[in-house]
mmCIF file of C-alpha atoms and ligand atoms in Angstrom:
data_model
loop_
_atom_site.group_PDB
_atom_site.id
_atom_site.type_symbol
_atom_site.label_atom_id
_atom_site.label_comp_id
_atom_site.label_asym_id
_atom_site.label_seq_id
_atom_site.Cartn_x
_atom_site.Cartn_y
_atom_site.Cartn_z
ATOM 1 C CA MET A 1 32.328 -15.677 0.277
ATOM 2 C CA LEU A 2 32.799 -14.809 -3.516
ATOM 3 C CA GLY A 3 29.779 -15.156 -5.637
ATOM 4 C CA GLU A 4 30.217 -17.098 -8.338
ATOM 5 C CA LEU A 5 30.576 -14.088 -10.986
ATOM 6 C CA GLU A 6 33.285 -12.473 -8.507
ATOM 7 C CA MET A 7 35.005 -15.997 -8.617
ATOM 8 C CA VAL A 8 34.606 -15.844 -12.839
ATOM 9 C CA LYS A 9 35.905 -12.324 -12.933
ATOM 10 C CA ALA A 10 39.399 -13.502 -10.566
ATOM 11 C CA VAL A 11 40.083 -16.513 -12.962
ATOM 12 C CA LEU A 12 39.740 -14.345 -16.129
ATOM 13 C CA SER A 13 41.726 -11.510 -14.328
ATOM 14 C CA GLY A 14 44.481 -14.291 -13.960
ATOM 15 C CA SER A 15 44.195 -15.733 -17.341
ATOM 16 C CA ARG A 16 46.936 -16.056 -20.072
ATOM 17 C CA ARG A 17 45.221 -17.494 -22.744
ATOM 18 C CA THR A 18 41.508 -16.937 -22.969
ATOM 19 C CA VAL A 19 39.585 -18.752 -25.708
ATOM 20 C CA VAL A 20 35.713 -17.704 -26.215
ATOM 21 C CA LEU A 21 32.981 -19.828 -28.158
ATOM 22 C CA THR A 22 30.004 -17.888 -29.158
ATOM 23 C CA GLY A 23 26.246 -19.164 -30.227
ATOM 24 C CA ALA A 24 23.605 -17.950 -31.839
ATOM 25 C CA GLY A 25 21.924 -16.717 -28.642
ATOM 26 C CA ILE A 26 24.209 -13.828 -27.993
ATOM 27 C CA SER A 27 22.537 -12.338 -31.180
ATOM 28 C CA VAL A 28 18.887 -12.702 -29.962
ATOM 29 C CA GLU A 29 18.900 -9.381 -28.400
ATOM 30 C CA SER A 30 20.370 -7.805 -32.218
ATOM 31 C CA GLY A 31 16.868 -9.303 -33.324
ATOM 32 C CA VAL A 32 18.563 -12.055 -34.948
ATOM 33 C CA PRO A 33 16.636 -15.064 -34.456
ATOM 34 C CA THR A 34 17.990 -18.738 -33.577
ATOM 35 C CA PHE A 35 17.357 -21.812 -35.730
ATOM 36 C CA ARG A 36 16.069 -23.775 -33.215
ATOM 37 C CA GLY A 37 14.394 -21.166 -30.648
ATOM 38 C CA ARG A 38 10.646 -20.347 -30.622
ATOM 39 C CA ASP A 39 11.176 -17.410 -33.485
ATOM 40 C CA GLY A 40 13.478 -19.629 -35.949
ATOM 41 C CA SER A 41 10.653 -20.451 -38.565
ATOM 42 C CA TRP A 42 10.858 -18.319 -41.633
ATOM 43 C CA LYS A 43 7.717 -18.306 -43.989
ATOM 44 C CA ASN A 44 6.734 -21.841 -42.327
ATOM 45 C CA TYR A 45 10.256 -23.384 -42.791
ATOM 46 C CA ARG A 46 12.502 -24.743 -40.337
ATOM 47 C CA PRO A 47 15.800 -23.163 -41.272
ATOM 48 C CA GLU A 48 17.650 -26.367 -40.532
ATOM 49 C CA ASP A 49 15.691 -27.682 -43.238
ATOM 50 C CA LEU A 50 16.779 -24.962 -45.443
ATOM 51 C CA ALA A 51 20.634 -24.120 -44.049
ATOM 52 C CA ARG A 52 21.707 -27.603 -46.090
ATOM 53 C CA PRO A 53 23.270 -29.015 -49.092
ATOM 54 C CA ASP A 54 20.760 -30.828 -50.523
ATOM 55 C CA ALA A 55 17.919 -28.222 -50.386
ATOM 56 C CA PHE A 56 20.360 -25.920 -51.890
ATOM 57 C CA GLU A 57 20.699 -28.356 -54.743
ATOM 58 C CA ALA A 58 16.909 -28.940 -54.761
ATOM 59 C CA ARG A 59 15.771 -25.254 -54.694
ATOM 60 C CA PRO A 60 18.315 -22.912 -54.849
ATOM 61 C CA GLU A 61 16.101 -19.785 -55.648
ATOM 62 C CA LEU A 62 14.430 -20.893 -51.853
ATOM 63 C CA VAL A 63 17.739 -20.656 -50.362
ATOM 64 C CA TRP A 64 18.991 -17.743 -51.768
ATOM 65 C CA GLU A 65 15.462 -15.739 -51.022
ATOM 66 C CA PHE A 66 16.297 -17.120 -47.246
ATOM 67 C CA TYR A 67 19.787 -15.862 -47.006
ATOM 68 C CA ASN A 68 18.684 -12.332 -49.145
ATOM 69 C CA TRP A 69 16.247 -12.176 -46.497
ATOM 70 C CA ARG A 70 18.692 -12.642 -43.802
ATOM 71 C CA ARG A 71 21.126 -10.181 -44.952
ATOM 72 C CA GLU A 72 18.845 -7.584 -45.315
ATOM 73 C CA SER A 73 17.288 -8.160 -41.775
ATOM 74 C CA LEU A 74 20.928 -7.813 -40.574
ATOM 75 C CA ARG A 75 21.169 -4.079 -42.379
ATOM 76 C CA GLU A 76 18.899 -2.660 -39.264
ATOM 77 C CA SER A 77 20.932 -5.112 -36.411
ATOM 78 C CA GLU A 78 23.081 -3.823 -34.111
ATOM 79 C CA PRO A 79 25.809 -5.300 -32.016
ATOM 80 C CA ASN A 80 24.686 -5.704 -28.538
ATOM 81 C CA ALA A 81 26.637 -5.245 -25.076
ATOM 82 C CA ALA A 82 27.739 -8.865 -25.246
ATOM 83 C CA HIS A 83 29.554 -8.525 -28.477
ATOM 84 C CA LEU A 84 30.989 -5.314 -27.312
ATOM 85 C CA ALA A 85 32.133 -6.762 -23.717
ATOM 86 C CA LEU A 86 33.696 -9.480 -25.842
ATOM 87 C CA ALA A 87 35.623 -6.899 -28.105
ATOM 88 C CA GLU A 88 36.836 -4.989 -25.248
ATOM 89 C CA MET A 89 38.158 -8.343 -23.678
ATOM 90 C CA GLU A 90 40.006 -8.964 -26.637
ATOM 91 C CA ARG A 91 41.723 -5.547 -26.077
ATOM 92 C CA LYS A 92 42.265 -6.328 -22.201
ATOM 93 C CA LYS A 93 43.615 -9.702 -22.802
ATOM 94 C CA ASN A 94 46.904 -10.194 -24.532
ATOM 95 C CA ASN A 95 46.300 -14.236 -26.002
ATOM 96 C CA PHE A 96 42.750 -14.042 -26.872
ATOM 97 C CA LEU A 97 40.740 -15.757 -29.783
ATOM 98 C CA LEU A 98 36.998 -15.524 -30.022
ATOM 99 C CA ILE A 99 35.792 -18.380 -31.977
ATOM 100 C CA THR A 100 31.919 -18.194 -32.927
ATOM 101 C CA GLN A 101 29.680 -20.489 -34.789
ATOM 102 C CA ASN A 102 27.702 -17.219 -36.055
ATOM 103 C CA VAL A 103 27.438 -15.991 -39.053
ATOM 104 C CA ASP A 104 25.805 -12.676 -38.834
ATOM 105 C CA GLY A 105 29.042 -10.526 -38.587
ATOM 106 C CA LEU A 106 27.862 -8.757 -35.373
ATOM 107 C CA HIS A 107 31.204 -9.338 -33.401
ATOM 108 C CA CYS A 108 33.095 -7.784 -36.401
ATOM 109 C CA ARG A 109 31.029 -4.766 -36.095
ATOM 110 C CA ALA A 110 31.795 -4.723 -32.104
ATOM 111 C CA GLY A 111 35.478 -4.716 -32.769
ATOM 112 C CA SER A 112 36.776 -7.815 -32.519
ATOM 113 C CA ARG A 113 39.298 -8.495 -34.477
ATOM 114 C CA LYS A 114 41.030 -12.211 -33.364
ATOM 115 C CA ILE A 115 37.961 -13.971 -34.130
ATOM 116 C CA MET A 116 37.224 -17.211 -36.302
ATOM 117 C CA GLU A 117 34.067 -17.476 -37.996
ATOM 118 C CA MET A 118 33.980 -21.314 -37.840
ATOM 119 C CA HIS A 119 30.812 -21.658 -39.900
ATOM 120 C CA GLY A 120 31.772 -18.542 -42.482
ATOM 121 C CA SER A 121 29.945 -15.282 -42.806
ATOM 122 C CA LEU A 122 26.693 -14.207 -44.007
ATOM 123 C CA TRP A 123 28.798 -11.380 -45.735
ATOM 124 C CA GLN A 124 30.743 -13.969 -47.889
ATOM 125 C CA ILE A 125 29.663 -15.589 -50.940
ATOM 126 C CA LYS A 126 31.484 -17.878 -53.356
ATOM 127 C CA CYS A 127 31.168 -19.948 -56.599
ATOM 128 C CA THR A 128 29.431 -23.276 -56.333
ATOM 129 C CA LYS A 129 31.764 -24.271 -59.532
ATOM 130 C CA CYS A 130 34.934 -22.088 -59.409
ATOM 131 C CA THR A 131 37.532 -20.668 -56.663
ATOM 132 C CA HIS A 132 35.834 -17.474 -57.085
ATOM 133 C CA ALA A 133 34.766 -16.172 -53.351
ATOM 134 C CA ARG A 134 33.882 -12.596 -52.256
ATOM 135 C CA GLU A 135 32.838 -10.497 -49.047
ATOM 136 C CA ASP A 136 30.067 -8.553 -50.547
ATOM 137 C CA PHE A 137 27.920 -6.211 -48.515
ATOM 138 C CA SER A 138 25.808 -5.050 -51.177
ATOM 139 C CA PRO A 139 21.905 -6.453 -52.112
ATOM 140 C CA LEU A 140 22.307 -9.539 -54.165
ATOM 141 C CA PRO A 141 19.980 -10.326 -57.228
ATOM 142 C CA PRO A 142 17.590 -13.899 -56.259
ATOM 143 C CA MET A 143 19.991 -15.903 -58.412
ATOM 144 C CA PRO A 144 23.366 -13.820 -58.274
ATOM 145 C CA GLU A 145 25.931 -15.262 -60.753
ATOM 146 C CA CYS A 146 29.625 -15.999 -61.054
ATOM 147 C CA PRO A 147 31.484 -12.908 -62.624
ATOM 148 C CA VAL A 148 34.463 -15.659 -63.857
ATOM 149 C CA CYS A 149 32.436 -18.566 -65.050
ATOM 150 C CA GLY A 150 28.647 -17.474 -64.586
ATOM 151 C CA HIS A 151 27.859 -20.544 -62.490
ATOM 152 C CA LEU A 152 25.467 -19.870 -59.605
ATOM 153 C CA LEU A 153 26.914 -18.321 -56.299
ATOM 154 C CA ARG A 154 26.140 -19.446 -52.654
ATOM 155 C CA PRO A 155 26.241 -18.136 -49.649
ATOM 156 C CA GLY A 156 29.933 -18.278 -47.902
ATOM 157 C CA VAL A 157 28.685 -20.264 -44.798
ATOM 158 C CA VAL A 158 29.030 -23.821 -43.437
ATOM 159 C CA TRP A 159 25.409 -25.724 -43.779
ATOM 160 C CA PHE A 160 24.414 -28.625 -41.727
ATOM 161 C CA GLY A 161 26.178 -31.888 -43.060
ATOM 162 C CA GLU A 162 29.143 -29.543 -44.634
ATOM 163 C CA PRO A 163 32.885 -29.890 -43.449
ATOM 164 C CA LEU A 164 34.221 -27.248 -41.562
ATOM 165 C CA ILE A 165 36.648 -24.801 -43.963
ATOM 166 C CA PRO A 166 39.771 -26.267 -44.322
ATOM 167 C CA GLY A 167 42.396 -25.375 -41.228
ATOM 168 C CA VAL A 168 39.785 -24.166 -39.008
ATOM 169 C CA LEU A 169 39.325 -27.364 -36.723
ATOM 170 C CA ARG A 170 43.403 -27.553 -36.056
ATOM 171 C CA VAL A 171 43.457 -23.936 -35.388
ATOM 172 C CA ALA A 172 40.604 -23.816 -33.107
ATOM 173 C CA ILE A 173 42.101 -27.041 -31.121
ATOM 174 C CA ASP A 174 45.499 -25.784 -31.041
ATOM 175 C CA GLU A 175 44.145 -22.677 -29.504
ATOM 176 C CA ILE A 176 42.009 -24.383 -27.179
ATOM 177 C CA ASN A 177 44.771 -26.712 -25.856
ATOM 178 C CA LYS A 178 46.875 -23.943 -24.834
ATOM 179 C CA SER A 179 44.306 -21.997 -23.368
ATOM 180 C CA ASP A 180 43.842 -21.722 -19.404
ATOM 181 C CA VAL A 181 40.430 -20.294 -19.575
ATOM 182 C CA PHE A 182 37.690 -21.487 -21.989
ATOM 183 C CA LEU A 183 34.512 -19.486 -22.179
ATOM 184 C CA ALA A 184 31.129 -21.250 -23.681
ATOM 185 C CA VAL A 185 28.690 -17.973 -24.245
ATOM 186 C CA GLU A 186 24.743 -18.424 -25.499
ATOM 187 C CA THR A 187 25.092 -21.518 -27.365
ATOM 188 C CA SER A 188 23.545 -24.729 -26.981
ATOM 189 C CA SER A 189 26.865 -26.517 -27.403
ATOM 190 C CA LEU A 190 24.755 -29.196 -29.109
ATOM 191 C CA ALA A 191 26.452 -29.040 -32.571
ATOM 192 C CA GLN A 192 29.956 -30.982 -33.200
ATOM 193 C CA PRO A 193 32.485 -30.056 -32.880
ATOM 194 C CA ALA A 194 31.592 -27.012 -31.099
ATOM 195 C CA ALA A 195 30.014 -29.619 -28.490
ATOM 196 C CA SER A 196 33.412 -31.326 -27.539
ATOM 197 C CA PHE A 197 35.870 -28.072 -27.334
ATOM 198 C CA TYR A 198 35.078 -27.774 -23.265
ATOM 199 C CA GLN A 199 36.024 -31.311 -23.364
ATOM 200 C CA LEU A 200 39.080 -30.621 -24.750
ATOM 201 C CA ALA A 201 39.557 -27.430 -22.517
ATOM 202 C CA LYS A 202 38.819 -29.401 -19.675
ATOM 203 C CA ASP A 203 41.236 -32.500 -20.709
ATOM 204 C CA HIS A 204 44.126 -29.679 -21.059
ATOM 205 C CA GLY A 205 43.223 -28.056 -17.245
ATOM 206 C CA ALA A 206 41.347 -25.084 -18.529
ATOM 207 C CA VAL A 207 39.246 -23.573 -16.339
ATOM 208 C CA THR A 208 35.525 -24.050 -17.696
ATOM 209 C CA VAL A 209 33.105 -21.540 -18.119
ATOM 210 C CA GLU A 210 29.290 -21.049 -19.441
ATOM 211 C CA ILE A 211 27.550 -18.227 -19.962
ATOM 212 C CA ASN A 212 23.865 -19.248 -21.084
ATOM 213 C CA ARG A 213 20.404 -17.666 -20.539
ATOM 214 C CA GLU A 214 19.270 -21.414 -19.384
ATOM 215 C CA PRO A 215 20.693 -24.710 -18.594
ATOM 216 C CA THR A 216 22.310 -26.849 -21.302
ATOM 217 C CA PRO A 217 23.543 -30.132 -21.631
ATOM 218 C CA ILE A 218 26.800 -29.056 -20.640
ATOM 219 C CA SER A 219 26.488 -26.863 -17.310
ATOM 220 C CA GLY A 220 26.640 -29.765 -15.224
ATOM 221 C CA PHE A 221 30.487 -30.322 -16.510
ATOM 222 C CA MET A 222 31.599 -26.876 -16.477
ATOM 223 C CA ASP A 223 33.583 -25.548 -13.794
ATOM 224 C CA PHE A 224 31.171 -22.669 -13.794
ATOM 225 C CA ALA A 225 27.715 -21.907 -15.139
ATOM 226 C CA LEU A 226 26.428 -18.524 -14.867
ATOM 227 C CA HIS A 227 22.854 -18.373 -15.938
ATOM 228 C CA GLY A 228 21.545 -15.142 -17.285
ATOM 229 C CA LYS A 229 21.843 -12.815 -20.353
ATOM 230 C CA ALA A 230 25.349 -12.432 -21.918
ATOM 231 C CA SER A 231 24.545 -8.755 -22.368
ATOM 232 C CA ASP A 232 24.616 -8.397 -18.678
ATOM 233 C CA ILE A 233 26.835 -10.897 -17.473
ATOM 234 C CA LEU A 234 29.986 -10.213 -20.067
ATOM 235 C CA PRO A 235 29.609 -6.191 -19.216
ATOM 236 C CA GLU A 236 30.003 -7.155 -15.457
ATOM 237 C CA LEU A 237 32.589 -9.246 -15.863
ATOM 238 C CA MET A 238 34.572 -6.573 -17.656
ATOM 239 C CA ALA A 239 34.082 -4.053 -15.011
ATOM 240 C CA GLY A 240 36.831 -3.401 -13.098
ATOM 241 C CA LEU A 241 38.710 -6.461 -14.979
ATOM 242 C CA SER A 242 42.635 -6.064 -14.784
ATOM 243 C CA GLU A 243 44.613 -6.095 -17.863
HETATM 244 P P1 NAD B 301 23.193 -22.230 -30.917
HETATM 245 O O1 NAD B 301 23.471 -23.315 -30.142
HETATM 246 O O2 NAD B 301 24.248 -21.593 -31.729
HETATM 247 O O3 NAD B 301 22.511 -21.219 -30.179
HETATM 248 C C1 NAD B 301 20.986 -21.496 -29.575
HETATM 249 C C2 NAD B 301 21.413 -20.785 -28.237
HETATM 250 O O4 NAD B 301 20.589 -19.579 -28.205
HETATM 251 C C3 NAD B 301 21.335 -21.362 -26.727
HETATM 252 O O5 NAD B 301 22.232 -20.802 -26.300
HETATM 253 C C4 NAD B 301 19.567 -20.929 -26.540
HETATM 254 O O6 NAD B 301 20.223 -20.922 -24.877
HETATM 255 C C5 NAD B 301 19.784 -19.410 -26.906
HETATM 256 N N1 NAD B 301 18.341 -19.360 -27.449
HETATM 257 C C6 NAD B 301 17.465 -20.532 -27.978
HETATM 258 N N2 NAD B 301 16.198 -19.675 -28.336
HETATM 259 C C7 NAD B 301 16.569 -18.530 -28.213
HETATM 260 C C8 NAD B 301 15.502 -17.283 -27.630
HETATM 261 N N3 NAD B 301 14.052 -16.997 -27.979
HETATM 262 N N4 NAD B 301 15.939 -16.230 -27.362
HETATM 263 C C9 NAD B 301 16.909 -16.197 -26.880
HETATM 264 N N5 NAD B 301 17.917 -17.205 -27.201
HETATM 265 C C10 NAD B 301 17.389 -18.210 -27.319
HETATM 266 O O7 NAD B 301 22.122 -23.590 -32.433
HETATM 267 P P2 NAD B 301 21.058 -22.719 -33.546
HETATM 268 O O8 NAD B 301 20.757 -21.475 -33.539
HETATM 269 O O9 NAD B 301 20.540 -24.219 -34.018
HETATM 270 O O10 NAD B 301 22.216 -22.448 -34.552
HETATM 271 C C11 NAD B 301 22.701 -23.430 -35.534
HETATM 272 C C12 NAD B 301 24.261 -23.144 -36.341
HETATM 273 O O11 NAD B 301 23.114 -22.098 -37.168
HETATM 274 C C13 NAD B 301 25.048 -22.005 -35.823
HETATM 275 O O12 NAD B 301 25.753 -22.604 -35.377
HETATM 276 C C14 NAD B 301 25.030 -21.087 -36.626
HETATM 277 O O13 NAD B 301 26.219 -21.411 -37.732
HETATM 278 C C15 NAD B 301 23.920 -20.775 -37.431
HETATM 279 N N6 NAD B 301 23.093 -19.829 -37.229
HETATM 280 C C16 NAD B 301 23.597 -18.427 -36.856
HETATM 281 C C17 NAD B 301 23.163 -17.655 -36.408
HETATM 282 C C18 NAD B 301 24.046 -15.982 -36.269
HETATM 283 O O14 NAD B 301 24.841 -15.714 -36.966
HETATM 284 N N7 NAD B 301 23.197 -15.089 -35.639
HETATM 285 C C19 NAD B 301 21.585 -17.507 -36.111
HETATM 286 C C20 NAD B 301 20.987 -18.858 -36.163
HETATM 287 C C21 NAD B 301 22.162 -19.797 -36.697
HETATM 288 ZN ZN1 ZN B 302 32.651 -19.412 -60.510
#
């Protein structure tokens, strides 16, 4: 009898439209902490208390210090085997979309191009007042100002309680509705709307697969739940995957 991993490999080999959703867990091995995990706090603040519009309003300097620290820490991080395996999956599958909740840019650095960064990116910055927005990898001052209007800039990420970037949800839903395999990788699936994506995939008849180091609230609903490190499992899935 085939093991679960072999069965998922067979499903993936036959897939004509693959959608993958990733979360913060995939970057832990690259040295990027999750928010809710045990190494998540920064200077005794809980990141969930800083990654919010009201925190930025009340203490912009503190929130920028947190984001500048995250940007600088990322310079020492490299994509890991899981990021690389997903970039390879994109090259092997014709219809493929990677939807990530991560803002670290590591998927792009691993070579992923068919990617939707649902929550924006730490490398994007935008004006709090006008439409100025840009990608910027350089070190930023403590309170960066807009070159157009002089107002304060903010990180180009979606904070807790903020709506998604317009259009993002529609494209994600469209792609999931068309998919025949939906893979949730290293996400706790607690945050909406990502938490409902697997349901959408299931409703439309896609095979649902979870890859996570520990069981999550959605494990029982998935067709397959592979528990282990994505950096072990994804390369194994890719090994010998037919194109
Ligand atoms: P999440 O669901 O994206 O990540 C949690 C995942 O990480 C789970 O799969 C869990 O099993 C795993 N995990 C938790 N602690 C771990 C540990 N110590 N070691 C290894 N794996 C661990 O949720 P979140 O972290 O609460 O993030 C919320 C939001 O904040 C994200 O959607 C994202 O927008 C942002 N965020 C991004 C990054 C990043 O870009 N790398 C990191 C943290 C938070
Ligand atoms: Zn401006």
